[in-house]
PDB file of C-alpha atoms in Angstrom:
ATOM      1  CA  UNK A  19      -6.360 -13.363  -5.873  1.00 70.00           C
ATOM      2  CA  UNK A  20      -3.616 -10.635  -5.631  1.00 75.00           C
ATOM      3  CA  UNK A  21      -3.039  -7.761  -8.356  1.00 89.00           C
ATOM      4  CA  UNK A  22      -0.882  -5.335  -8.837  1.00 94.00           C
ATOM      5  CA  UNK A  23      -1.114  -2.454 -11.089  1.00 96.00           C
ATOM      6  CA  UNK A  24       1.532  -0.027 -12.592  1.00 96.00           C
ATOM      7  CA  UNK A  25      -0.156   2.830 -14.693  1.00 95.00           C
ATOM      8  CA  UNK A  26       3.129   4.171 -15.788  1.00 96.00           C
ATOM      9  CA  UNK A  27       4.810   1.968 -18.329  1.00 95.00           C
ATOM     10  CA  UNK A  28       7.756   4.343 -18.691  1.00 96.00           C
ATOM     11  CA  UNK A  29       8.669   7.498 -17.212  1.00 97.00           C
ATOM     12  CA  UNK A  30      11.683   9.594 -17.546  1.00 97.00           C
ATOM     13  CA  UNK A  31      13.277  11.907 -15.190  1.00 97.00           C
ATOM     14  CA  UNK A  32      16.646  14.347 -15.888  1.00 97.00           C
ATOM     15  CA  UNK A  33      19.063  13.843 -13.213  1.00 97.00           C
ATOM     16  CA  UNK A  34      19.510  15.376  -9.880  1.00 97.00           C
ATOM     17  CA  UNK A  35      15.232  15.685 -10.364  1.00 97.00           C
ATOM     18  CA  UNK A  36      12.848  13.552  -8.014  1.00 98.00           C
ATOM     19  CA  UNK A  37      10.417  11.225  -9.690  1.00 98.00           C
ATOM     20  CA  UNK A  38       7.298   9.365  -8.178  1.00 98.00           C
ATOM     21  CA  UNK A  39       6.336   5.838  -9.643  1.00 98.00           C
ATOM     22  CA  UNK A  40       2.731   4.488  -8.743  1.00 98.00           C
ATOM     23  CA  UNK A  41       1.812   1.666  -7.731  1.00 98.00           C
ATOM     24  CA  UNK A  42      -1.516  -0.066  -6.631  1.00 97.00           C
ATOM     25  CA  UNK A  43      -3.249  -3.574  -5.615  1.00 95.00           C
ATOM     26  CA  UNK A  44      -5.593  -5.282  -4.720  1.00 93.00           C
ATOM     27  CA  UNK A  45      -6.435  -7.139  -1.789  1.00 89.00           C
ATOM     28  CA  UNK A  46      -8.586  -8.654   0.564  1.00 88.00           C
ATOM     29  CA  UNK A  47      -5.643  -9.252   3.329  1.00 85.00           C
ATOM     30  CA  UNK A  48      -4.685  -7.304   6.375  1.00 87.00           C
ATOM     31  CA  UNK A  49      -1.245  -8.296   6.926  1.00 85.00           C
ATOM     32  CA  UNK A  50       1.035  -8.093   4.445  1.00 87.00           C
ATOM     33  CA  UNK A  51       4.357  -6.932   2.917  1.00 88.00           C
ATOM     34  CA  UNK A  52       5.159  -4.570  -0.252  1.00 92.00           C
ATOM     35  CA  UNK A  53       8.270  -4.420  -2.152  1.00 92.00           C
ATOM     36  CA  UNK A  54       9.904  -2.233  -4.937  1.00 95.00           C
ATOM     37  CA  UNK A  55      12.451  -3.799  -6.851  1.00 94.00           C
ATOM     38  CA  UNK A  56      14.591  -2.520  -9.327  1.00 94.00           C
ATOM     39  CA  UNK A  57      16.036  -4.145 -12.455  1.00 91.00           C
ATOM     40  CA  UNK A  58      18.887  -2.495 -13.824  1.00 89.00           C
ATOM     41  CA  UNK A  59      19.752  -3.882 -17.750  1.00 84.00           C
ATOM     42  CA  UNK A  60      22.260  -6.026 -15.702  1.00 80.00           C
ATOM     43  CA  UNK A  61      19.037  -8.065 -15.176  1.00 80.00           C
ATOM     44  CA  UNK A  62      19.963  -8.524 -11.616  1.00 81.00           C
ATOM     45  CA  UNK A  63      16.470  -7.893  -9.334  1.00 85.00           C
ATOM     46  CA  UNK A  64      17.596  -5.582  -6.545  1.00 89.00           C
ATOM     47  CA  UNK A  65      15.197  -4.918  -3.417  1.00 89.00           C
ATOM     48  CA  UNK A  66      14.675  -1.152  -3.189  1.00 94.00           C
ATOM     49  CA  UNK A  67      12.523  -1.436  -0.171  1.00 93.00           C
ATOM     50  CA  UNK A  68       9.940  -2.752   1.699  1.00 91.00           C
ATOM     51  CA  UNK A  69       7.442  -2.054   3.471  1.00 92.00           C
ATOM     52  CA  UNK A  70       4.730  -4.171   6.110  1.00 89.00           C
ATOM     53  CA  UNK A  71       1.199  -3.329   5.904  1.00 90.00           C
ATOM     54  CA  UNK A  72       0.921  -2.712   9.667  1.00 89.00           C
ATOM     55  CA  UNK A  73       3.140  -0.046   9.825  1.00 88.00           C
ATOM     56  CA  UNK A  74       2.233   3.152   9.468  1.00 85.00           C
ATOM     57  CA  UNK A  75       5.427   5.017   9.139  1.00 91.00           C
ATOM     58  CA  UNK A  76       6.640   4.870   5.349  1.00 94.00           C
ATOM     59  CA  UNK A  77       9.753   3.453   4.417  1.00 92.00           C
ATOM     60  CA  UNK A  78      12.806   4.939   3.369  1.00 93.00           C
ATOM     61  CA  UNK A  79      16.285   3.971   2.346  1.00 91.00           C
ATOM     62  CA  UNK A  80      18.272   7.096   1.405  1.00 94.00           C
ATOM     63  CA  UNK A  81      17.014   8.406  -1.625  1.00 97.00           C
ATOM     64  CA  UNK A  82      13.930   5.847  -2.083  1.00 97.00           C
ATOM     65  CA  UNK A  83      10.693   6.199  -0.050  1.00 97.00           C
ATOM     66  CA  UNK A  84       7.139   5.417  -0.158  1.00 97.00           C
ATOM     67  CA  UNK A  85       4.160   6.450   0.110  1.00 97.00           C
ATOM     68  CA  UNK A  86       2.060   3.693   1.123  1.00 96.00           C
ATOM     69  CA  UNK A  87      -1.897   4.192   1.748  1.00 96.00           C
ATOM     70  CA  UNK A  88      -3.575   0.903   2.913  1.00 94.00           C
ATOM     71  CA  UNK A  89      -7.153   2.278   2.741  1.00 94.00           C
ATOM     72  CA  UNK A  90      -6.435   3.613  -0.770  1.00 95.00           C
ATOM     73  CA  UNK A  91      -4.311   0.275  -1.254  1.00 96.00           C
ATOM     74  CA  UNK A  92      -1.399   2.188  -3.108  1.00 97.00           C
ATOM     75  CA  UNK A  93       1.956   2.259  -2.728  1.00 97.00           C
ATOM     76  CA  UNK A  94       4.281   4.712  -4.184  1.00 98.00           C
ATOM     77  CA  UNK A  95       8.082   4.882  -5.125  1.00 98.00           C
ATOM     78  CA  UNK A  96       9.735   8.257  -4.434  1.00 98.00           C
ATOM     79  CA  UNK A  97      13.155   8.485  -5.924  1.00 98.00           C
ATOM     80  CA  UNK A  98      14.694  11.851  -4.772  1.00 97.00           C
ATOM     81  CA  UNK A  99      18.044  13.648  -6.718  1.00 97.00           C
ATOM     82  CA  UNK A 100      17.570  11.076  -9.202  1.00 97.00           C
ATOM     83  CA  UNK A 101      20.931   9.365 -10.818  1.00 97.00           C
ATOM     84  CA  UNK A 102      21.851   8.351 -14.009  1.00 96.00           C
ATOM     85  CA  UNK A 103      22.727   4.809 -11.905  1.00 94.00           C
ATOM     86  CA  UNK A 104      18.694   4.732 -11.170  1.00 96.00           C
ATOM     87  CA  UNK A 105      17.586   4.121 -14.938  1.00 96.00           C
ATOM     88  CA  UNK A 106      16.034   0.418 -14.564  1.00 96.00           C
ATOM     89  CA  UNK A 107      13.020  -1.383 -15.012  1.00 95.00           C
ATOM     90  CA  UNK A 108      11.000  -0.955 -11.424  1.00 97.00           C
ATOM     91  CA  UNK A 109       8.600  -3.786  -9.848  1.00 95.00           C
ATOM     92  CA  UNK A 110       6.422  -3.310  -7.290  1.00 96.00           C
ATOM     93  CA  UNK A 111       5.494  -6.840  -5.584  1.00 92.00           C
ATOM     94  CA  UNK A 112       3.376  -7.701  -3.262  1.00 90.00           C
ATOM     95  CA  UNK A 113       2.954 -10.617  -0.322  1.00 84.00           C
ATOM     96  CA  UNK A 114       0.484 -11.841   1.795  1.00 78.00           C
ATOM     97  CA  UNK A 115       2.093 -12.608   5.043  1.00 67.00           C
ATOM     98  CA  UNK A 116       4.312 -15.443   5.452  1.00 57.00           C
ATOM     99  CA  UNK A 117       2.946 -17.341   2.798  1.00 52.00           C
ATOM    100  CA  UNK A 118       5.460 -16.776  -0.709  1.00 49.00           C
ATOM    101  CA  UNK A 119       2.838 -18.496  -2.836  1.00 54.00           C
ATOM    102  CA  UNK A 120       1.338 -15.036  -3.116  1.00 60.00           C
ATOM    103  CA  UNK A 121       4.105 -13.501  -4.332  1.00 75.00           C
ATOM    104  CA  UNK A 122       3.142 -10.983  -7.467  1.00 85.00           C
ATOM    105  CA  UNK A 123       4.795  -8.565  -9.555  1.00 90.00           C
ATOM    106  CA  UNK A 124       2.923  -5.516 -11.234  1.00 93.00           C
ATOM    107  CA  UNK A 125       3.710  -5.145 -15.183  1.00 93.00           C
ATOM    108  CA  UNK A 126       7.292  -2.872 -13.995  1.00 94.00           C
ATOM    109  CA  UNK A 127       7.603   0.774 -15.252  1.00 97.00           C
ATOM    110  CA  UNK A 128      10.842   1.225 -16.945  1.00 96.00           C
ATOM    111  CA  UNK A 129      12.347   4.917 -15.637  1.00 97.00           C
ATOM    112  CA  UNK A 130      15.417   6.752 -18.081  1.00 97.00           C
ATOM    113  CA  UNK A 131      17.033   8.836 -16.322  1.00 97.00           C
ATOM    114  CA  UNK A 132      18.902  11.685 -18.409  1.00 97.00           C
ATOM    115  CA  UNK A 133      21.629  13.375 -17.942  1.00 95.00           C
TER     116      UNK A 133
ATOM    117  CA  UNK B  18      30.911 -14.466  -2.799  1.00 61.00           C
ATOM    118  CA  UNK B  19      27.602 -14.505  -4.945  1.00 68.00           C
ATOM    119  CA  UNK B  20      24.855 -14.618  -3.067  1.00 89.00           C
ATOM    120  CA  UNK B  21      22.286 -16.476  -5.331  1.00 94.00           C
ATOM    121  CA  UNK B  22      24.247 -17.772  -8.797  1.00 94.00           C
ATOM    122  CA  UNK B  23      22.460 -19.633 -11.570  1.00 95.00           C
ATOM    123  CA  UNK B  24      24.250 -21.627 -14.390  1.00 96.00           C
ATOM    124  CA  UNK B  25      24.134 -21.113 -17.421  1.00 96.00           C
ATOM    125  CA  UNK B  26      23.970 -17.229 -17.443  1.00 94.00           C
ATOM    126  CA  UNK B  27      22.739 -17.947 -21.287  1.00 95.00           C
ATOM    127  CA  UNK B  28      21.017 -20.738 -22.781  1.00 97.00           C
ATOM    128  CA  UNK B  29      20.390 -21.836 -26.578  1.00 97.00           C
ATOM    129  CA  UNK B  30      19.484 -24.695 -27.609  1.00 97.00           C
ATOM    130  CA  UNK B  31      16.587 -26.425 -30.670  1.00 97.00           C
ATOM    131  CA  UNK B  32      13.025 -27.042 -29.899  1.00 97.00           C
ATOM    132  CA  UNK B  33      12.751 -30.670 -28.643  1.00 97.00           C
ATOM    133  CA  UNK B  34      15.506 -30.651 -26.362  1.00 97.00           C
ATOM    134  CA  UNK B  35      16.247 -31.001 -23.007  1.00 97.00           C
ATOM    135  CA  UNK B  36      17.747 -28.805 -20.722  1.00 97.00           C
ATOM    136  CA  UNK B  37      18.845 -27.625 -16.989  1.00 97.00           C
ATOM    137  CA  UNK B  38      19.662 -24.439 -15.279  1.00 98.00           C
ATOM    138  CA  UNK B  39      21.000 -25.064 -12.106  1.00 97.00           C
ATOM    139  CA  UNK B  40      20.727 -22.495  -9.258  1.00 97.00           C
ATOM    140  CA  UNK B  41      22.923 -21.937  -5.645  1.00 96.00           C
ATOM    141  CA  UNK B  42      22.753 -19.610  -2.823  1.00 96.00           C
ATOM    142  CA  UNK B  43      24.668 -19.481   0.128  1.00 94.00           C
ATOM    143  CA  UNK B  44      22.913 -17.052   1.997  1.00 93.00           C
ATOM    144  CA  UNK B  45      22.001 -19.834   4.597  1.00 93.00           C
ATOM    145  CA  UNK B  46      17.895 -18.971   3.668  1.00 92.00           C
ATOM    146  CA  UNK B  47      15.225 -21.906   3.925  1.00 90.00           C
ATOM    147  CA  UNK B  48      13.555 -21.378   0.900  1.00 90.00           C
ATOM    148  CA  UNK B  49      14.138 -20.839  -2.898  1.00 92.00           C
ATOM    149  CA  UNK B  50      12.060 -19.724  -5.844  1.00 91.00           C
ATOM    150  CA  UNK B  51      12.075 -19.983  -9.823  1.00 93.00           C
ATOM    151  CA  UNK B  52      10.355 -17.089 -11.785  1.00 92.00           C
ATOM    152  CA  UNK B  53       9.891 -16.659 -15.338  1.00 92.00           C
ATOM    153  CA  UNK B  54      10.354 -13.414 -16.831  1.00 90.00           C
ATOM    154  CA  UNK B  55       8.854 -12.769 -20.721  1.00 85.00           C
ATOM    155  CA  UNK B  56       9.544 -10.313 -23.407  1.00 81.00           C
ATOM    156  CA  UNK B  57       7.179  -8.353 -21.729  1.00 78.00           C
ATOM    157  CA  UNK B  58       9.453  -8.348 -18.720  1.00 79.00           C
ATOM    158  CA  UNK B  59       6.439  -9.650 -16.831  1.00 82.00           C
ATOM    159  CA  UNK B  60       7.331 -11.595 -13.936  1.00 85.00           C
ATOM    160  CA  UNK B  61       5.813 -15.034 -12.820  1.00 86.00           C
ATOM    161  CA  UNK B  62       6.468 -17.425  -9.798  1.00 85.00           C
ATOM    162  CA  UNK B  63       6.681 -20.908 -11.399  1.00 89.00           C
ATOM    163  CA  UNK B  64       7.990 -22.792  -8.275  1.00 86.00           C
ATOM    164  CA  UNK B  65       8.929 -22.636  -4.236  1.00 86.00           C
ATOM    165  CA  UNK B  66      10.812 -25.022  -2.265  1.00 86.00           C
ATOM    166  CA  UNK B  67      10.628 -24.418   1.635  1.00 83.00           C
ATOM    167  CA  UNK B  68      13.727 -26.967   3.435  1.00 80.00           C
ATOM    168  CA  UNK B  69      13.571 -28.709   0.194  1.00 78.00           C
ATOM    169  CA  UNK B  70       9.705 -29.130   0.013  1.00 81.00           C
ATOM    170  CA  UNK B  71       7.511 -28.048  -2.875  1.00 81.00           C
ATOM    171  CA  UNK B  72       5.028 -25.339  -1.573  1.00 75.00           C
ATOM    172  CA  UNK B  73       4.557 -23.646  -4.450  1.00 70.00           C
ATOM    173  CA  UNK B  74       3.673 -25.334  -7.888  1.00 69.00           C
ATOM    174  CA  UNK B  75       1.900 -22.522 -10.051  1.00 71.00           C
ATOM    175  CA  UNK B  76      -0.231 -23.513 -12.970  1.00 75.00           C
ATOM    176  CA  UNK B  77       3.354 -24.393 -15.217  1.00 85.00           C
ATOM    177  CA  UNK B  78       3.655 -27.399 -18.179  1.00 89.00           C
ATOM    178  CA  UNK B  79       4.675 -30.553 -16.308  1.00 90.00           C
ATOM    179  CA  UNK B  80       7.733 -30.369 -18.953  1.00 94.00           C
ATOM    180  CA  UNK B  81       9.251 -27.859 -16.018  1.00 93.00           C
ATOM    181  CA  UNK B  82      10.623 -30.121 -13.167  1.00 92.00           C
ATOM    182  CA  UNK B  83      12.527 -28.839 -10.230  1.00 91.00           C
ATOM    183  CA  UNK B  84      14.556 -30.522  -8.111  1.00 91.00           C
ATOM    184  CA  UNK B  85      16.056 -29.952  -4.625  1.00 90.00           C
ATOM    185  CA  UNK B  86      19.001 -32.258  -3.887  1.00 90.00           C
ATOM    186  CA  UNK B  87      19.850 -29.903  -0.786  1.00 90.00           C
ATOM    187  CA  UNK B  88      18.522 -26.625   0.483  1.00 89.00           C
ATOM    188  CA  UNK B  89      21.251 -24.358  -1.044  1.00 93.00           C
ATOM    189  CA  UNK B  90      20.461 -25.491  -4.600  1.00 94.00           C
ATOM    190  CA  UNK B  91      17.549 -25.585  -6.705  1.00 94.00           C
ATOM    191  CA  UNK B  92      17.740 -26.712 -10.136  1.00 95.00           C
ATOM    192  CA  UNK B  93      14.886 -26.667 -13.040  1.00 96.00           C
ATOM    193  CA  UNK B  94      14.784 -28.786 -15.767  1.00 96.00           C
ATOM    194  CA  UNK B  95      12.692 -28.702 -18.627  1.00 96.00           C
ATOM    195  CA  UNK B  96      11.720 -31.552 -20.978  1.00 96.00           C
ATOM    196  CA  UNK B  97      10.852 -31.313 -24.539  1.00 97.00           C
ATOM    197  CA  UNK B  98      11.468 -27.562 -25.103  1.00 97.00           C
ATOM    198  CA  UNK B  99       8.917 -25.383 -27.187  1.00 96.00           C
ATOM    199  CA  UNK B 100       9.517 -21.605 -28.526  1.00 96.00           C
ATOM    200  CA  UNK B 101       7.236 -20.257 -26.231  1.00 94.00           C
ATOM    201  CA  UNK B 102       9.828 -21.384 -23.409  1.00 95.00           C
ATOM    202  CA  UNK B 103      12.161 -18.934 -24.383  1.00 96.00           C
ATOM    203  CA  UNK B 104      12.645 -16.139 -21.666  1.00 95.00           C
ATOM    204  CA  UNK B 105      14.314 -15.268 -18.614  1.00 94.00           C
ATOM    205  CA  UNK B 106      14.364 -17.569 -15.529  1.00 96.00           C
ATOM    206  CA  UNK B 107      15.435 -16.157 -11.897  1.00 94.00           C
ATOM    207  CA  UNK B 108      16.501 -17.980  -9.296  1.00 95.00           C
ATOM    208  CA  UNK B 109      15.311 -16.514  -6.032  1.00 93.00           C
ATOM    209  CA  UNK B 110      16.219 -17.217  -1.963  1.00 92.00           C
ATOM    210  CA  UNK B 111      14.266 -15.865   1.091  1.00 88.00           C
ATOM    211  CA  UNK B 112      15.345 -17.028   4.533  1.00 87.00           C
ATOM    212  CA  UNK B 113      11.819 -17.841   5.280  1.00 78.00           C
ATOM    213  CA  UNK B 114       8.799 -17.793   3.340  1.00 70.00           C
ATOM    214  CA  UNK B 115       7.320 -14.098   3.235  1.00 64.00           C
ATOM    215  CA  UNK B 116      10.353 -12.427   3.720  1.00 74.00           C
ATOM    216  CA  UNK B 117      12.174 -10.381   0.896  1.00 78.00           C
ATOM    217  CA  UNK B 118      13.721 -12.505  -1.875  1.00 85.00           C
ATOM    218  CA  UNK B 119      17.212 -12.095  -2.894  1.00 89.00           C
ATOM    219  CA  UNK B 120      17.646 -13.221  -7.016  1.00 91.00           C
ATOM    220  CA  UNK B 121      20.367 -14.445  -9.070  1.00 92.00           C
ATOM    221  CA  UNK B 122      21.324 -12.782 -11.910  1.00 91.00           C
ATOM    222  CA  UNK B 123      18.888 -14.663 -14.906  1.00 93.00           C
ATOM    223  CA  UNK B 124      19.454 -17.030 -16.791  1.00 96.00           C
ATOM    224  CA  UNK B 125      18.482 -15.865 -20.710  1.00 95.00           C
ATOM    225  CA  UNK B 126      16.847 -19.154 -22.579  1.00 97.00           C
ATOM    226  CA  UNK B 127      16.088 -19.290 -26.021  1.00 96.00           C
ATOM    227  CA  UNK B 128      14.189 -22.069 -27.740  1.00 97.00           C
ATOM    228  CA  UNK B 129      15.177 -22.296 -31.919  1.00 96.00           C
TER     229      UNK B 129
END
């Protein structure tokens, strides 16, 4: 079966900073997707950004981007001039391919940031 | 224009009873999903539905039932609550499975 692991419970980060949340799994699969998702206290679950296992090239999506090592099976949240808009609960997920039924969540790391 | 809307938005009710939380999306997307979130804000898959099929059933109480009367709405009803029910259930949508899921907003439960 799946994990995913978030060593960072909570993290803080003053604004306009950059911040890296961690992220690994475990896996026996080759193809496969990775997600971060971010839950503001809203409680709505908002895709960051995703990325598939066979691509090299990391993700990014303005301010977020990865980091994503398959060998080393980690996958890494890089939130750059960080904004007081960013504070949230953050999930990293993880998919085998085309199947949802292996759809899992890591534990979240919740990330203040300050003004 | 809500993508993926779940009713109630809060939920309380006494141990015993019965209840529904009924979820929509009108994203057009093949397949929807119910999670349970805890206090812990640890987040579970409890069931899919793929074109109104159940492909996922994850090891849940057989008190949770969903239902699929179409493929824009899945509802979940659960039978004979218990305090140990009480959390936060999402309502998720993917337009096929292993694509990214799109949630609804929670819907808060708590069991008395």
């Amino acid at each position: 079966a799946q994990t995913v692991t978030q060593s960072q419970p909570e993290m803080s980060v003053q604004e306009a900073e950059t911040v890296t949340l961690s992220c690994t799994y475990d896996t026996s699969e080759n193809n496969y997707y990775l997600f971060w998702y971010k839950q503001p206290p809203s409680r709505q679950m908002i895709l960051v950004i995703r990325q598939e296992a066979y691509k090299q090239q990391n993700a990014t999506e303005n301010r977020f981007s990865v980091n994503f090592q398959k060998a080393a099976k980690s996958f890494s949240l890089k939130i750059s001039d960080s904004q007081l808009g960013d504070t949230a609960m953050y999930f990293c997920a993880f998919m085998k391919y085309n199947y949802g039924q292996n759809f899992v969540f890591g534990p979240g790391t919740r990330l203040s940031v300050l003004p | 224009d809500t993508a993926v809307s779940q009713t109630p938005k809060y939920l309380v009710t006494q141990m015993g009873n019965d209840k529904s939380i009924k979820c929509e999306q009108n994203l057009g997307h093949d397949t929807m999903y119910w999670y349970k979130q805890d206090s812990k804000k640890f987040l579970k898959i409890m069931f899919s539905y793929n074109n109104k099929e159940l492909i996922i059933n994850e090891t849940v109480p057989n008190r949770f039932s969903p239902k699929s009367p179409d493929k824009a709405h899945l509802n979940l009803h659960i039978n004979s609550l218990e305090l140990g029910d009480s959390a936060v259930y999402f309502c998720a949508s993917s337009r096929r499975l292993g694509v990214e899921q799109f949630f609804g907003p929670g819907t808060r439960l708590t069991v008395l």
